[in-house]
PDB file of C-alpha atoms in Angstrom:
ATOM      1  CA  UNK L  26      59.061  -5.443 -25.297  1.00  0.00           C
ATOM      2  CA  UNK L  27      61.050  -2.596 -24.103  1.00  0.00           C
ATOM      3  CA  UNK L  28      62.392  -4.826 -21.691  1.00  0.00           C
ATOM      4  CA  UNK L  29      63.211  -7.373 -23.877  1.00  0.00           C
ATOM      5  CA  UNK L  30      65.174  -4.946 -26.101  1.00  0.00           C
ATOM      6  CA  UNK L  31      67.343  -3.671 -23.437  1.00  0.00           C
ATOM      7  CA  UNK L  32      68.378  -7.109 -22.757  1.00  0.00           C
ATOM      8  CA  UNK L  33      69.617  -7.849 -26.278  1.00  0.00           C
ATOM      9  CA  UNK L  34      71.528  -4.727 -26.252  1.00  0.00           C
ATOM     10  CA  UNK L  35      73.203  -5.684 -22.650  1.00  0.00           C
ATOM     11  CA  UNK L  36      74.084  -9.234 -24.281  1.00  0.00           C
ATOM     12  CA  UNK L  37      75.802  -7.621 -27.114  1.00  0.00           C
ATOM     13  CA  UNK L  38      77.965  -5.157 -24.941  1.00  0.00           C
ATOM     14  CA  UNK L  39      78.823  -8.470 -22.803  1.00  0.00           C
ATOM     15  CA  UNK L  40      79.760  -9.996 -26.291  1.00  0.00           C
ATOM     16  CA  UNK L  41      81.964  -6.771 -27.209  1.00  0.00           C
ATOM     17  CA  UNK L  42      83.496  -6.698 -23.859  1.00  0.00           C
ATOM     18  CA  UNK L  43      84.581 -10.464 -23.869  1.00  0.00           C
ATOM     19  CA  UNK L  44      86.262 -10.228 -27.159  1.00  0.00           C
ATOM     20  CA  UNK L  45      87.889  -7.299 -26.217  1.00  0.00           C
ATOM     21  CA  UNK L  46      89.271  -9.321 -23.226  1.00  0.00           C
ATOM     22  CA  UNK L  47      90.221 -12.204 -25.250  1.00  0.00           C
ATOM     23  CA  UNK L  48      92.385  -9.864 -27.871  1.00  0.00           C
ATOM     24  CA  UNK L  49      94.172  -8.127 -24.912  1.00  0.00           C
ATOM     25  CA  UNK L  50      95.194 -12.010 -23.411  1.00  0.00           C
ATOM     26  CA  UNK L  51      96.048 -12.860 -26.747  1.00  0.00           C
ATOM     27  CA  UNK L  52      98.882 -10.314 -27.185  1.00  0.00           C
ATOM     28  CA  UNK L  53     100.295 -10.382 -24.166  1.00  0.00           C
ATOM     29  CA  UNK L  54     100.719 -13.790 -24.415  1.00  0.00           C
ATOM     30  CA  UNK L  55     102.742 -13.544 -27.677  1.00  0.00           C
ATOM     31  CA  UNK L  56     105.111 -10.707 -25.974  1.00  0.00           C
ATOM     32  CA  UNK L  57     105.671 -12.983 -23.426  1.00  0.00           C
ATOM     33  CA  UNK L  58     107.042 -15.403 -26.019  1.00  0.00           C
ATOM     34  CA  UNK L  59     109.056 -13.129 -28.173  1.00  0.00           C
ATOM     35  CA  UNK L  60     112.786 -11.891 -27.018  1.00  0.00           C
ATOM     36  CA  UNK L  61     113.191  -8.468 -25.524  1.00  0.00           C
ATOM     37  CA  UNK L  62     115.481  -6.391 -27.400  1.00  0.00           C
ATOM     38  CA  UNK L  63     117.995  -5.082 -25.095  1.00  0.00           C
ATOM     39  CA  UNK L  64     120.095  -2.385 -26.011  1.00  0.00           C
ATOM     40  CA  UNK L  65     124.265  -2.626 -26.354  1.00  0.00           C
ATOM     41  CA  UNK L  66     125.595  -0.480 -23.179  1.00  0.00           C
ATOM     42  CA  UNK L  67     126.792   2.986 -24.442  1.00  0.00           C
ATOM     43  CA  UNK L  68     130.768   3.833 -24.254  1.00  0.00           C
ATOM     44  CA  UNK L  69     131.504   5.324 -21.270  1.00  0.00           C
ATOM     45  CA  UNK L  70     131.758   9.171 -21.890  1.00  0.00           C
ATOM     46  CA  UNK L  71     133.204  11.952 -19.566  1.00  0.00           C
ATOM     47  CA  UNK L  72     130.166  13.686 -17.735  1.00  0.00           C
ATOM     48  CA  UNK L  73     129.181  16.994 -19.418  1.00  0.00           C
ATOM     49  CA  UNK L  74     130.903  19.916 -17.367  1.00  0.00           C
ATOM     50  CA  UNK L  75     128.402  21.660 -15.079  1.00  0.00           C
ATOM     51  CA  UNK L  76     127.272  25.420 -15.928  1.00  0.00           C
ATOM     52  CA  UNK L  77     129.285  27.581 -13.960  1.00  0.00           C
ATOM     53  CA  UNK L  78     127.461  30.882 -13.174  1.00  0.00           C
ATOM     54  CA  UNK L  79     129.900  33.977 -12.026  1.00  0.00           C
ATOM     55  CA  UNK L  80     130.288  34.664  -8.609  1.00  0.00           C
ATOM     56  CA  UNK L  81     130.973  38.311  -9.148  1.00  0.00           C
ATOM     57  CA  UNK L  82     126.986  39.097 -10.272  1.00  0.00           C
ATOM     58  CA  UNK L  83     127.238  42.231  -7.884  1.00  0.00           C
ATOM     59  CA  UNK L  84     130.223  43.654  -9.649  1.00  0.00           C
ATOM     60  CA  UNK L  85     129.033  43.271 -12.814  1.00  0.00           C
ATOM     61  CA  UNK L  86     125.701  45.058 -12.322  1.00  0.00           C
ATOM     62  CA  UNK L  87     127.590  47.808 -10.209  1.00  0.00           C
ATOM     63  CA  UNK L  88     129.863  48.385 -13.284  1.00  0.00           C
ATOM     64  CA  UNK L  89     126.852  47.902 -15.716  1.00  0.00           C
ATOM     65  CA  UNK L  90     124.990  50.800 -13.622  1.00  0.00           C
ATOM     66  CA  UNK L  91     127.780  53.231 -13.999  1.00  0.00           C
ATOM     67  CA  UNK L  92     128.852  52.882 -17.354  1.00  0.00           C
ATOM     68  CA  UNK L  93     124.765  53.407 -18.161  1.00  0.00           C
ATOM     69  CA  UNK L  94     124.720  56.496 -16.214  1.00  0.00           C
ATOM     70  CA  UNK L  95     124.649  59.814 -17.014  1.00  0.00           C
ATOM     71  CA  UNK L  96     127.774  61.672 -18.278  1.00  0.00           C
ATOM     72  CA  UNK L  97     127.934  64.245 -15.490  1.00  0.00           C
ATOM     73  CA  UNK L  98     127.970  61.521 -12.946  1.00  0.00           C
ATOM     74  CA  UNK L  99     130.584  59.507 -14.899  1.00  0.00           C
ATOM     75  CA  UNK L 100     132.988  62.766 -15.105  1.00  0.00           C
ATOM     76  CA  UNK L 101     132.330  63.700 -11.239  1.00  0.00           C
ATOM     77  CA  UNK L 102     133.485  59.883 -10.640  1.00  0.00           C
ATOM     78  CA  UNK L 103     136.595  60.433 -12.745  1.00  0.00           C
ATOM     79  CA  UNK L 104     137.439  63.597 -11.578  1.00  0.00           C
ATOM     80  CA  UNK L 105     137.144  62.560  -7.574  1.00  0.00           C
ATOM     81  CA  UNK L 106     139.711  59.786  -8.510  1.00  0.00           C
ATOM     82  CA  UNK L 107     142.352  62.472 -10.040  1.00  0.00           C
ATOM     83  CA  UNK L 108     141.985  64.324  -6.987  1.00  0.00           C
ATOM     84  CA  UNK L 109     141.779  61.976  -4.350  1.00  0.00           C
ATOM     85  CA  UNK L 110     145.038  60.446  -6.009  1.00  0.00           C
ATOM     86  CA  UNK L 111     146.713  63.426  -7.344  1.00  0.00           C
ATOM     87  CA  UNK L 112     148.113  61.142  -9.882  1.00  0.00           C
ATOM     88  CA  UNK L 113     148.449  60.715 -13.949  1.00  0.00           C
ATOM     89  CA  UNK L 114     145.886  58.070 -15.286  1.00  0.00           C
ATOM     90  CA  UNK L 115     145.683  56.721 -19.086  1.00  0.00           C
ATOM     91  CA  UNK L 116     142.343  55.761 -20.003  1.00  0.00           C
ATOM     92  CA  UNK L 117     142.456  51.820 -19.469  1.00  0.00           C
ATOM     93  CA  UNK L 118     144.125  52.942 -15.747  1.00  0.00           C
ATOM     94  CA  UNK L 119     140.635  54.958 -15.307  1.00  0.00           C
ATOM     95  CA  UNK L 120     138.717  52.217 -16.381  1.00  0.00           C
ATOM     96  CA  UNK L 121     140.267  49.731 -14.009  1.00  0.00           C
ATOM     97  CA  UNK L 122     140.328  51.947 -10.978  1.00  0.00           C
ATOM     98  CA  UNK L 123     136.519  53.540 -10.878  1.00  0.00           C
ATOM     99  CA  UNK L 124     135.051  51.278 -13.775  1.00  0.00           C
ATOM    100  CA  UNK L 125     134.213  54.443 -16.412  1.00  0.00           C
ATOM    101  CA  UNK L 126     135.155  53.318 -19.673  1.00  0.00           C
ATOM    102  CA  UNK L 127     136.465  57.048 -21.563  1.00  0.00           C
ATOM    103  CA  UNK L 128     137.339  54.875 -24.713  1.00  0.00           C
ATOM    104  CA  UNK L 129     133.863  53.657 -25.493  1.00  0.00           C
ATOM    105  CA  UNK L 130     131.849  56.821 -24.611  1.00  0.00           C
ATOM    106  CA  UNK L 131     132.984  60.070 -26.450  1.00  0.00           C
ATOM    107  CA  UNK L 132     130.939  62.437 -24.792  1.00  0.00           C
ATOM    108  CA  UNK L 133     132.765  61.352 -20.995  1.00  0.00           C
ATOM    109  CA  UNK L 134     136.417  61.555 -23.157  1.00  0.00           C
ATOM    110  CA  UNK L 135     135.562  65.204 -24.816  1.00  0.00           C
ATOM    111  CA  UNK L 136     134.205  66.791 -21.483  1.00  0.00           C
ATOM    112  CA  UNK L 137     137.097  65.332 -19.339  1.00  0.00           C
ATOM    113  CA  UNK L 138     139.700  66.683 -22.002  1.00  0.00           C
ATOM    114  CA  UNK L 139     137.798  70.209 -22.199  1.00  0.00           C
ATOM    115  CA  UNK L 140     137.210  70.066 -18.269  1.00  0.00           C
ATOM    116  CA  UNK L 141     138.930  73.249 -16.420  1.00  0.00           C
ATOM    117  CA  UNK L 142     139.940  70.605 -12.960  1.00  0.00           C
ATOM    118  CA  UNK L 143     141.376  67.748 -15.933  1.00  0.00           C
ATOM    119  CA  UNK L 144     144.749  68.218 -17.495  1.00  0.00           C
ATOM    120  CA  UNK L 145     145.231  66.245 -20.525  1.00  0.00           C
ATOM    121  CA  UNK L 146     148.794  65.537 -22.061  1.00  0.00           C
ATOM    122  CA  UNK L 147     148.006  63.846 -25.315  1.00  0.00           C
ATOM    123  CA  UNK L 148     147.981  60.367 -23.022  1.00  0.00           C
ATOM    124  CA  UNK L 149     147.396  60.515 -19.458  1.00  0.00           C
ATOM    125  CA  UNK L 150     144.480  62.603 -17.109  1.00  0.00           C
ATOM    126  CA  UNK L 151     145.339  64.030 -14.130  1.00  0.00           C
ATOM    127  CA  UNK L 152     144.006  67.162 -11.769  1.00  0.00           C
ATOM    128  CA  UNK L 153     144.639  70.814 -12.423  1.00  0.00           C
ATOM    129  CA  UNK L 154     143.911  72.863  -9.337  1.00  0.00           C
ATOM    130  CA  UNK L 155     143.427  76.549  -9.503  1.00  0.00           C
ATOM    131  CA  UNK L 156     146.448  77.478  -7.847  1.00  0.00           C
ATOM    132  CA  UNK L 157     149.658  74.955  -8.750  1.00  0.00           C
ATOM    133  CA  UNK L 158     150.971  74.899  -4.733  1.00  0.00           C
ATOM    134  CA  UNK L 159     153.204  72.399  -2.940  1.00  0.00           C
ATOM    135  CA  UNK L 160     153.413  73.228   0.952  1.00  0.00           C
ATOM    136  CA  UNK L 161     153.031  75.618   3.184  1.00  0.00           C
ATOM    137  CA  UNK L 162     155.933  78.157   2.347  1.00  0.00           C
ATOM    138  CA  UNK L 163     154.313  78.404  -1.325  1.00  0.00           C
ATOM    139  CA  UNK L 164     150.243  78.617   0.332  1.00  0.00           C
ATOM    140  CA  UNK L 165     152.109  81.772   2.328  1.00  0.00           C
ATOM    141  CA  UNK L 166     153.482  83.613  -0.473  1.00  0.00           C
ATOM    142  CA  UNK L 167     150.374  83.226  -2.659  1.00  0.00           C
ATOM    143  CA  UNK L 168     148.260  84.749  -0.161  1.00  0.00           C
ATOM    144  CA  UNK L 169     150.661  87.578   0.592  1.00  0.00           C
ATOM    145  CA  UNK L 170     150.227  88.340  -3.120  1.00  0.00           C
ATOM    146  CA  UNK L 171     146.264  89.001  -2.395  1.00  0.00           C
ATOM    147  CA  UNK L 172     146.719  91.684   0.415  1.00  0.00           C
ATOM    148  CA  UNK L 173     142.691  92.124  -0.125  1.00  0.00           C
ATOM    149  CA  UNK L 174     142.269  88.473   0.300  1.00  0.00           C
ATOM    150  CA  UNK L 175     141.635  85.595  -1.327  1.00  0.00           C
ATOM    151  CA  UNK L 176     138.932  83.094  -1.339  1.00  0.00           C
ATOM    152  CA  UNK L 177     139.944  79.783   1.075  1.00  0.00           C
ATOM    153  CA  UNK L 178     137.673  77.775  -1.502  1.00  0.00           C
ATOM    154  CA  UNK L 179     140.039  78.555  -4.296  1.00  0.00           C
ATOM    155  CA  UNK L 180     143.082  77.064  -2.352  1.00  0.00           C
ATOM    156  CA  UNK L 181     141.129  73.849  -0.938  1.00  0.00           C
ATOM    157  CA  UNK L 182     142.144  71.780  -3.745  1.00  0.00           C
ATOM    158  CA  UNK L 183     146.118  72.888  -4.427  1.00  0.00           C
ATOM    159  CA  UNK L 184     147.423  70.029  -2.679  1.00  0.00           C
ATOM    160  CA  UNK L 185     145.860  67.143  -0.222  1.00  0.00           C
ATOM    161  CA  UNK L 186     146.925  69.239   3.374  1.00  0.00           C
ATOM    162  CA  UNK L 187     146.406  72.814   2.310  1.00  0.00           C
ATOM    163  CA  UNK L 188     143.506  72.952   4.923  1.00  0.00           C
ATOM    164  CA  UNK L 189     145.927  71.985   7.618  1.00  0.00           C
ATOM    165  CA  UNK L 190     148.732  74.051   6.394  1.00  0.00           C
ATOM    166  CA  UNK L 191     146.124  77.130   6.321  1.00  0.00           C
ATOM    167  CA  UNK L 192     145.428  76.553   9.989  1.00  0.00           C
ATOM    168  CA  UNK L 193     148.842  76.439  10.935  1.00  0.00           C
ATOM    169  CA  UNK L 194     149.538  79.990   9.718  1.00  0.00           C
ATOM    170  CA  UNK L 195     146.508  81.022  11.153  1.00  0.00           C
ATOM    171  CA  UNK L 196     147.684  79.881  14.261  1.00  0.00           C
ATOM    172  CA  UNK L 197     150.982  81.261  13.656  1.00  0.00           C
ATOM    173  CA  UNK L 198     149.520  84.450  13.325  1.00  0.00           C
ATOM    174  CA  UNK L 199     150.598  84.785   9.647  1.00  0.00           C
ATOM    175  CA  UNK L 200     147.362  84.857   8.095  1.00  0.00           C
ATOM    176  CA  UNK L 201     143.924  86.124   8.989  1.00  0.00           C
ATOM    177  CA  UNK L 202     140.776  83.633   7.883  1.00  0.00           C
ATOM    178  CA  UNK L 203     137.538  86.236   8.230  1.00  0.00           C
ATOM    179  CA  UNK L 204     134.315  85.422   6.854  1.00  0.00           C
ATOM    180  CA  UNK L 205     132.591  87.015   4.030  1.00  0.00           C
ATOM    181  CA  UNK L 206     128.948  88.176   5.885  1.00  0.00           C
ATOM    182  CA  UNK L 207     127.372  87.846   1.779  1.00  0.00           C
ATOM    183  CA  UNK L 208     128.562  84.262   0.742  1.00  0.00           C
ATOM    184  CA  UNK L 209     129.529  83.069   4.014  1.00  0.00           C
ATOM    185  CA  UNK L 210     132.719  81.971   2.677  1.00  0.00           C
ATOM    186  CA  UNK L 211     136.292  82.427   4.655  1.00  0.00           C
ATOM    187  CA  UNK L 212     138.827  85.024   2.905  1.00  0.00           C
ATOM    188  CA  UNK L 213     142.572  84.451   3.604  1.00  0.00           C
ATOM    189  CA  UNK L 214     144.399  87.436   4.358  1.00  0.00           C
ATOM    190  CA  UNK L 215     148.112  88.259   5.074  1.00  0.00           C
ATOM    191  CA  UNK L 216     148.952  89.581   8.406  1.00  0.00           C
ATOM    192  CA  UNK L 217     151.756  91.860   7.286  1.00  0.00           C
ATOM    193  CA  UNK L 218     152.071  95.337   8.291  1.00  0.00           C
ATOM    194  CA  UNK L 219     154.096  96.132   5.991  1.00  0.00           C
ATOM    195  CA  UNK L 220     151.410  95.393   3.227  1.00  0.00           C
ATOM    196  CA  UNK L 221     149.907  98.584   1.978  1.00  0.00           C
ATOM    197  CA  UNK L 222     145.980  97.739   2.043  1.00  0.00           C
ATOM    198  CA  UNK L 223     143.653  99.862  -0.665  1.00  0.00           C
ATOM    199  CA  UNK L 224     140.724 100.974   1.405  1.00  0.00           C
ATOM    200  CA  UNK L 225     137.428 102.778  -0.766  1.00  0.00           C
ATOM    201  CA  UNK L 226     136.708 106.083   0.320  1.00  0.00           C
ATOM    202  CA  UNK L 227     133.077 105.184   0.918  1.00  0.00           C
ATOM    203  CA  UNK L 228     134.175 102.457   3.443  1.00  0.00           C
ATOM    204  CA  UNK L 229     136.358 104.985   5.179  1.00  0.00           C
ATOM    205  CA  UNK L 230     133.243 107.439   5.102  1.00  0.00           C
ATOM    206  CA  UNK L 231     131.127 104.542   6.615  1.00  0.00           C
ATOM    207  CA  UNK L 232     133.690 103.777   9.469  1.00  0.00           C
ATOM    208  CA  UNK L 233     133.552 107.246  10.258  1.00  0.00           C
ATOM    209  CA  UNK L 234     129.872 107.587  10.516  1.00  0.00           C
ATOM    210  CA  UNK L 235     129.907 104.624  13.250  1.00  0.00           C
ATOM    211  CA  UNK L 236     129.091 106.093  16.622  1.00  0.00           C
ATOM    212  CA  UNK L 237     130.887 103.990  19.133  1.00  0.00           C
ATOM    213  CA  UNK L 238     129.973 103.757  22.672  1.00  0.00           C
ATOM    214  CA  UNK L 239     131.386 105.907  25.546  1.00  0.00           C
ATOM    215  CA  UNK L 240     131.805 103.502  28.010  1.00  0.00           C
ATOM    216  CA  UNK L 241     134.152 100.541  27.657  1.00  0.00           C
ATOM    217  CA  UNK L 242     131.559  98.172  28.997  1.00  0.00           C
ATOM    218  CA  UNK L 243     129.392  98.971  26.182  1.00  0.00           C
ATOM    219  CA  UNK L 244     131.993  98.267  23.944  1.00  0.00           C
ATOM    220  CA  UNK L 245     133.016  94.941  25.515  1.00  0.00           C
ATOM    221  CA  UNK L 246     129.169  93.928  25.227  1.00  0.00           C
ATOM    222  CA  UNK L 247     129.049  95.011  21.667  1.00  0.00           C
ATOM    223  CA  UNK L 248     131.836  92.745  20.839  1.00  0.00           C
ATOM    224  CA  UNK L 249     130.839  89.636  22.323  1.00  0.00           C
ATOM    225  CA  UNK L 250     127.504  90.067  20.829  1.00  0.00           C
ATOM    226  CA  UNK L 251     129.144  89.993  17.144  1.00  0.00           C
ATOM    227  CA  UNK L 252     131.454  86.954  17.988  1.00  0.00           C
ATOM    228  CA  UNK L 253     134.742  88.493  19.435  1.00  0.00           C
ATOM    229  CA  UNK L 254     136.433  88.336  22.363  1.00  0.00           C
ATOM    230  CA  UNK L 255     137.621  91.871  23.558  1.00  0.00           C
ATOM    231  CA  UNK L 256     141.374  92.133  24.495  1.00  0.00           C
ATOM    232  CA  UNK L 257     140.118  94.070  27.942  1.00  0.00           C
ATOM    233  CA  UNK L 258     137.549  93.417  30.798  1.00  0.00           C
ATOM    234  CA  UNK L 259     136.508  96.680  32.014  1.00  0.00           C
ATOM    235  CA  UNK L 260     134.271  95.432  34.806  1.00  0.00           C
ATOM    236  CA  UNK L 261     137.123  92.958  36.332  1.00  0.00           C
ATOM    237  CA  UNK L 262     139.551  95.872  35.674  1.00  0.00           C
ATOM    238  CA  UNK L 263     137.008  98.561  38.059  1.00  0.00           C
ATOM    239  CA  UNK L 264     136.350  95.628  40.709  1.00  0.00           C
ATOM    240  CA  UNK L 265     139.898  95.137  41.341  1.00  0.00           C
ATOM    241  CA  UNK L 266     140.720  99.182  41.493  1.00  0.00           C
ATOM    242  CA  UNK L 267     137.632  99.683  43.966  1.00  0.00           C
ATOM    243  CA  UNK L 268     139.148  96.836  46.087  1.00  0.00           C
ATOM    244  CA  UNK L 269     142.309  98.249  45.858  1.00  0.00           C
ATOM    245  CA  UNK L 270     141.431 101.537  47.060  1.00  0.00           C
ATOM    246  CA  UNK L 271     139.070 100.443  50.060  1.00  0.00           C
ATOM    247  CA  UNK L 272     141.894  98.472  51.217  1.00  0.00           C
ATOM    248  CA  UNK L 273     144.410 101.508  51.447  1.00  0.00           C
ATOM    249  CA  UNK L 274     144.346 102.635  55.245  1.00  0.00           C
ATOM    250  CA  UNK L 275     143.423 106.832  55.445  1.00  0.00           C
ATOM    251  CA  UNK L 276     146.134 108.753  56.792  1.00  0.00           C
ATOM    252  CA  UNK L 277     144.849 111.425  59.798  1.00  0.00           C
ATOM    253  CA  UNK L 278     146.420 114.962  59.250  1.00  0.00           C
ATOM    254  CA  UNK L 279     147.942 116.583  62.181  1.00  0.00           C
ATOM    255  CA  UNK L 280     146.788 120.062  63.355  1.00  0.00           C
ATOM    256  CA  UNK L 281     149.270 122.690  63.388  1.00  0.00           C
ATOM    257  CA  UNK L 282     149.738 124.646  66.480  1.00  0.00           C
ATOM    258  CA  UNK L 283     151.456 127.820  66.542  1.00  0.00           C
ATOM    259  CA  UNK L 284     154.570 127.531  69.012  1.00  0.00           C
ATOM    260  CA  UNK L 285     157.631 129.905  69.561  1.00  0.00           C
ATOM    261  CA  UNK L 286     159.309 127.611  66.912  1.00  0.00           C
ATOM    262  CA  UNK L 287     156.823 128.457  64.637  1.00  0.00           C
ATOM    263  CA  UNK L 288     157.888 130.676  61.372  1.00  0.00           C
ATOM    264  CA  UNK L 289     155.618 133.802  61.433  1.00  0.00           C
ATOM    265  CA  UNK L 290     155.395 135.064  57.650  1.00  0.00           C
ATOM    266  CA  UNK L 291     152.508 137.340  58.293  1.00  0.00           C
ATOM    267  CA  UNK L 292     154.948 140.271  58.688  1.00  0.00           C
ATOM    268  CA  UNK L 293     152.558 142.440  56.534  1.00  0.00           C
ATOM    269  CA  UNK L 294     150.082 142.640  59.926  1.00  0.00           C
ATOM    270  CA  UNK L 295     152.317 143.639  62.729  1.00  0.00           C
ATOM    271  CA  UNK L 296     150.058 144.615  64.722  1.00  0.00           C
ATOM    272  CA  UNK L 297     149.007 140.964  65.773  1.00  0.00           C
ATOM    273  CA  UNK L 298     151.973 140.481  67.208  1.00  0.00           C
ATOM    274  CA  UNK L 299     152.729 143.505  69.504  1.00  0.00           C
ATOM    275  CA  UNK L 300     152.084 141.367  72.660  1.00  0.00           C
TER     276      UNK L 300
END
């Protein structure tokens, strides 16, 4: 009985499948008989321009990073520009040269205007050094105004070739460059014997209390230990003196004999000359 039910169910499924296939075949034949609609060709249009991306992406990213950097970093960038070029720049020119937009950043603008290293005339920014010098003659004149010394760090930014001129003045003997043992900074002194230098009494007393070695060899060794070259060479001088002394021939003294020609001066002893 169960088998008969399964057969009946299978027959019904077959009939449904046959009906579905017949419907599909009828639909295909109907579509073949109906003419196809062909759309009219669209009017020819120019192709849309391709989207172009900037080839300067890295530069734009660099500019963006500069403008988002801290105020101090932007100020340093502008001061470095003014120091290297020694020219006056408007805010627009600074923006073109180092990508710092002063007009759009009030904090940077105000800091630059009040910076001791920057001169602002109301329109342009320029570098302002501690000492307004132009050449070597002005540099020497300034150093001579400071007999007690002037720090080299205060002269470095006077003008681009100031360090070369300072070394030239040192080589010519017009100035001295000495290091400060405390700060390890170079100090420039004028080498002019006409200048009177004031020395503290405490320093004079310390100088007088220093006991120097008695032998010049020890003096020269101490100078060399402190990085100074002695003006004398005692060891060489002594060696040369010994060599000269040893090379001189010794003269033999002649013994004087008493003869008839010898003048006798012992007149107070006449008994010696009776015979």
